[in-house]
mmCIF file with all atom_site columns, C-alpha atoms in Angstrom:
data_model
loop_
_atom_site.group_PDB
_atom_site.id
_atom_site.type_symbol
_atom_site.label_atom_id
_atom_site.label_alt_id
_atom_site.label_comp_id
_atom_site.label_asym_id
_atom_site.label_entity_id
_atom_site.label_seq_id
_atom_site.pdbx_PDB_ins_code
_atom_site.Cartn_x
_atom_site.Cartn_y
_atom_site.Cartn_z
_atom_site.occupancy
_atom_site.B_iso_or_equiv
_atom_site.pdbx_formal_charge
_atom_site.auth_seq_id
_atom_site.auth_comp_id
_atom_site.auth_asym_id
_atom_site.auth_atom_id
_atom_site.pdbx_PDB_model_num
ATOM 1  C CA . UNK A 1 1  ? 0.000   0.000   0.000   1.00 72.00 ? 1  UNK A CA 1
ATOM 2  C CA . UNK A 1 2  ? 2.794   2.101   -0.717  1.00 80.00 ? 2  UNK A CA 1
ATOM 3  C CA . UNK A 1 3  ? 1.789   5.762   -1.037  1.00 81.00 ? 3  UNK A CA 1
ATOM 4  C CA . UNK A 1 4  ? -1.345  5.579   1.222   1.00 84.00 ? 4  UNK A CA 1
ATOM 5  C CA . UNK A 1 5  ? -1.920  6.599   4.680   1.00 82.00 ? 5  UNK A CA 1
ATOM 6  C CA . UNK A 1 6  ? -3.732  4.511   7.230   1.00 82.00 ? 6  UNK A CA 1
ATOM 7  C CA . UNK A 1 7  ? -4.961  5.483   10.695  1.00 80.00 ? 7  UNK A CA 1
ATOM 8  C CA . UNK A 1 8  ? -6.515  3.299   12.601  1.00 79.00 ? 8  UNK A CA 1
ATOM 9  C CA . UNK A 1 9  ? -10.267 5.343   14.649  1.00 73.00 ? 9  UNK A CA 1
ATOM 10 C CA . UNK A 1 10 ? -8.769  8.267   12.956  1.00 75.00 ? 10 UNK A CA 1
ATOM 11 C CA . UNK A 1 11 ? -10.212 11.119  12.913  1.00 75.00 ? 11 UNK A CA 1
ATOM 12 C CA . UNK A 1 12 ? -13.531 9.269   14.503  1.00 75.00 ? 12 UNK A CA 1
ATOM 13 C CA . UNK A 1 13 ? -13.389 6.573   17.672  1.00 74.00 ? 13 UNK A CA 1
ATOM 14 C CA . UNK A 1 14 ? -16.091 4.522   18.273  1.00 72.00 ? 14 UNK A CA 1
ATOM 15 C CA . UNK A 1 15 ? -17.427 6.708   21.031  1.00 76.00 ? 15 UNK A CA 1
ATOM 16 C CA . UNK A 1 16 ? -18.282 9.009   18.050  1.00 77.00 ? 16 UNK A CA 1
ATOM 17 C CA . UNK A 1 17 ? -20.941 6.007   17.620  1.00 78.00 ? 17 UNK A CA 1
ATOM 18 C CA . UNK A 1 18 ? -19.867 5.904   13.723  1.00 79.00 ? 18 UNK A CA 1
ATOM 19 C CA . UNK A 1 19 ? -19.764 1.827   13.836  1.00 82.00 ? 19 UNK A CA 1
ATOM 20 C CA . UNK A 1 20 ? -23.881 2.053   13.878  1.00 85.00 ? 20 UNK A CA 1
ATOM 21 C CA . UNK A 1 21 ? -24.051 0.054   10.523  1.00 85.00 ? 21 UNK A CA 1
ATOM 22 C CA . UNK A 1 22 ? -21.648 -2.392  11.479  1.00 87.00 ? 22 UNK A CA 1
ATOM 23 C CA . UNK A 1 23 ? -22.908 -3.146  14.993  1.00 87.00 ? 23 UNK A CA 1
ATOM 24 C CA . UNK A 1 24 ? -26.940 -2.815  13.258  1.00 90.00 ? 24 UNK A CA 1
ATOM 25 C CA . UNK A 1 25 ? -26.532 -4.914  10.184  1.00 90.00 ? 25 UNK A CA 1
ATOM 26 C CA . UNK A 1 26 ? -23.494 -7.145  9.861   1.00 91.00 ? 26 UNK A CA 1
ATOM 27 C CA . UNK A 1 27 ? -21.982 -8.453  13.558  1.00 90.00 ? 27 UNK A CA 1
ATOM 28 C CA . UNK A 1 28 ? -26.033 -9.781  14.560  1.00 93.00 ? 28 UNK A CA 1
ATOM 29 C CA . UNK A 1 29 ? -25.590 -12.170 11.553  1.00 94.00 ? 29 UNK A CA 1
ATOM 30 C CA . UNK A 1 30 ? -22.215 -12.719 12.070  1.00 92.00 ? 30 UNK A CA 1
ATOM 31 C CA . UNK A 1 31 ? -20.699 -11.232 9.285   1.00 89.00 ? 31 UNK A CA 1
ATOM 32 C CA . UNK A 1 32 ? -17.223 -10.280 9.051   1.00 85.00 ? 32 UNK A CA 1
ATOM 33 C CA . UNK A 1 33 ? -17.295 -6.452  9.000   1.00 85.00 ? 33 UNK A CA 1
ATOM 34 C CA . UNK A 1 34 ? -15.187 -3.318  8.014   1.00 82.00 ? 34 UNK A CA 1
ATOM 35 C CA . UNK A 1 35 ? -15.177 0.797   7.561   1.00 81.00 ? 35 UNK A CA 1
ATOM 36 C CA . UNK A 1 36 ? -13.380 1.934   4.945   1.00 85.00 ? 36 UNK A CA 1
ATOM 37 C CA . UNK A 1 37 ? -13.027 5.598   5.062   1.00 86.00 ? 37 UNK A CA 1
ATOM 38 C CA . UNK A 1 38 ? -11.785 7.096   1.701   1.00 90.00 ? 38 UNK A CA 1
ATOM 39 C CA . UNK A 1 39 ? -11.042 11.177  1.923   1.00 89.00 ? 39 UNK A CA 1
ATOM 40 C CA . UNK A 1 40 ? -13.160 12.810  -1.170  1.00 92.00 ? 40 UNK A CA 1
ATOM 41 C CA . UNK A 1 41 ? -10.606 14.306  -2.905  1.00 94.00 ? 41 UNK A CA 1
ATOM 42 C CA . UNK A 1 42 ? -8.741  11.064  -3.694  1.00 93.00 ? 42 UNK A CA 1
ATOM 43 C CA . UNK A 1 43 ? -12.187 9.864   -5.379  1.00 96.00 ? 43 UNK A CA 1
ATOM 44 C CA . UNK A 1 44 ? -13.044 13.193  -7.559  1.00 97.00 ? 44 UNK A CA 1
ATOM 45 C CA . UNK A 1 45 ? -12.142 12.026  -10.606 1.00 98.00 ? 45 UNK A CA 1
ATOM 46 C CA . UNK A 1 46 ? -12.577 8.196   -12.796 1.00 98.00 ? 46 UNK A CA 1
ATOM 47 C CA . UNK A 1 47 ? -8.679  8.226   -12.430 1.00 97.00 ? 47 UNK A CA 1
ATOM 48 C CA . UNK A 1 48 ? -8.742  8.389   -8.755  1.00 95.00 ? 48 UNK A CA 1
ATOM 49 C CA . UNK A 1 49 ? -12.156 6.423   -8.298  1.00 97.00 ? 49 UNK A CA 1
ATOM 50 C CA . UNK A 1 50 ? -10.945 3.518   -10.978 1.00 97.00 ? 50 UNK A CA 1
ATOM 51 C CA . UNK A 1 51 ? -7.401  3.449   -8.534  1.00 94.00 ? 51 UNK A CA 1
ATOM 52 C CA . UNK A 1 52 ? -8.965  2.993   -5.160  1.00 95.00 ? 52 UNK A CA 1
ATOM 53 C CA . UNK A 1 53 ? -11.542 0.333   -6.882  1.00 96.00 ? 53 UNK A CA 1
ATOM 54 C CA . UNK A 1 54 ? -8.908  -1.642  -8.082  1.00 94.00 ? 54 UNK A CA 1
ATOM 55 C CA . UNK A 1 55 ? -7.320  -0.938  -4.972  1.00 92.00 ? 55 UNK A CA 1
ATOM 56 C CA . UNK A 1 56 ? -9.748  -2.364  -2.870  1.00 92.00 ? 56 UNK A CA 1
ATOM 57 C CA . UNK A 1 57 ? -10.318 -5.203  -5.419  1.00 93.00 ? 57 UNK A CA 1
ATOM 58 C CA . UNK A 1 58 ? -7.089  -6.690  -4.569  1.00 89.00 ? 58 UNK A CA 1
ATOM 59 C CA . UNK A 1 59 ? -6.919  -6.185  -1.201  1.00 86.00 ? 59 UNK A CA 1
ATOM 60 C CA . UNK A 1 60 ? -10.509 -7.482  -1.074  1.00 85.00 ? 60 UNK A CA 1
ATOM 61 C CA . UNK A 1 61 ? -10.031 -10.686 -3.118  1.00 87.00 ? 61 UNK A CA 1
ATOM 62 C CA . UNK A 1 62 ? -6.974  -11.712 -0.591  1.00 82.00 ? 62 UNK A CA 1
ATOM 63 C CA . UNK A 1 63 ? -9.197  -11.872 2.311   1.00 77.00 ? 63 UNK A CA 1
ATOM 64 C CA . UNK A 1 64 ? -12.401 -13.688 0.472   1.00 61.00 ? 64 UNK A CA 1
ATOM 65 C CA . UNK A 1 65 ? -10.961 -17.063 1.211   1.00 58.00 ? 65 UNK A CA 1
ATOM 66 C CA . UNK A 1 66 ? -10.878 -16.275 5.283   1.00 56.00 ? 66 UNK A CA 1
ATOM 67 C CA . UNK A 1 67 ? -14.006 -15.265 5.119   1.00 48.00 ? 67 UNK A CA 1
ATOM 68 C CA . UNK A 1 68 ? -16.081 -17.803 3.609   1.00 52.00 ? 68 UNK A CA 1
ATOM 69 C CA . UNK A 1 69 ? -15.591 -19.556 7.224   1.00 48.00 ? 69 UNK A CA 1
ATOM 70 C CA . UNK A 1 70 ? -17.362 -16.615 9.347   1.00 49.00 ? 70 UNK A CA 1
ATOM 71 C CA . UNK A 1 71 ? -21.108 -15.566 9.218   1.00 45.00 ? 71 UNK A CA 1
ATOM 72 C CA . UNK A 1 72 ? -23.829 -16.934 7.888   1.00 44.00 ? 72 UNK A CA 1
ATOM 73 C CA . UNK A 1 73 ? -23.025 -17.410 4.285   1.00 45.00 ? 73 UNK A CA 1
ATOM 74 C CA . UNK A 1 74 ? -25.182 -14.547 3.265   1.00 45.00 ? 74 UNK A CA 1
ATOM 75 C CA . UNK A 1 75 ? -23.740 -12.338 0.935   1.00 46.00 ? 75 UNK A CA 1
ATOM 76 C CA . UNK A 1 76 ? -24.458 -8.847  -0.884  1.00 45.00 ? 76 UNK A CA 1
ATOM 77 C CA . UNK A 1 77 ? -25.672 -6.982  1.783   1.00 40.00 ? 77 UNK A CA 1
#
């Protein structure tokens, strides 16, 4: 991930209550969850939006294997 920055509850902790979709929607069924926070001027453009898709994509399809083993097999939500 050379050339990107990563913070981890950065700017927002959980007391900010931001994990409501998470702790609503994915941990009650199980589901391996994530928040991806993506700052909007990296995004602006199809040059930057087609880089952090692909990205994501990669980083994405080497976790998929892990995760078939957690949750309840639901998926697209």
């Amino acid at each position: 991930l050379a050339g990107v920055t990563v913070g981890v509850n950065e700017p927002y902790s959980p007391a900010d209550r931001v994990y409501f979709t998470l702790e609503r929607h994915a941990r009650p069924l199980g589901l391996p969850c994530a928040m991806i926070e993506i700052r909007n001027d990296e995004i602006s453009d199809e040059a930057g939006q087609r880089k952090w898709a692909d990205l994501l994509t990669g980083i994405f399809s080497d976790l998929e294997p892990s995760s078939g083993s957690q949750g309840s097999g639901r998926r697209g939500l």
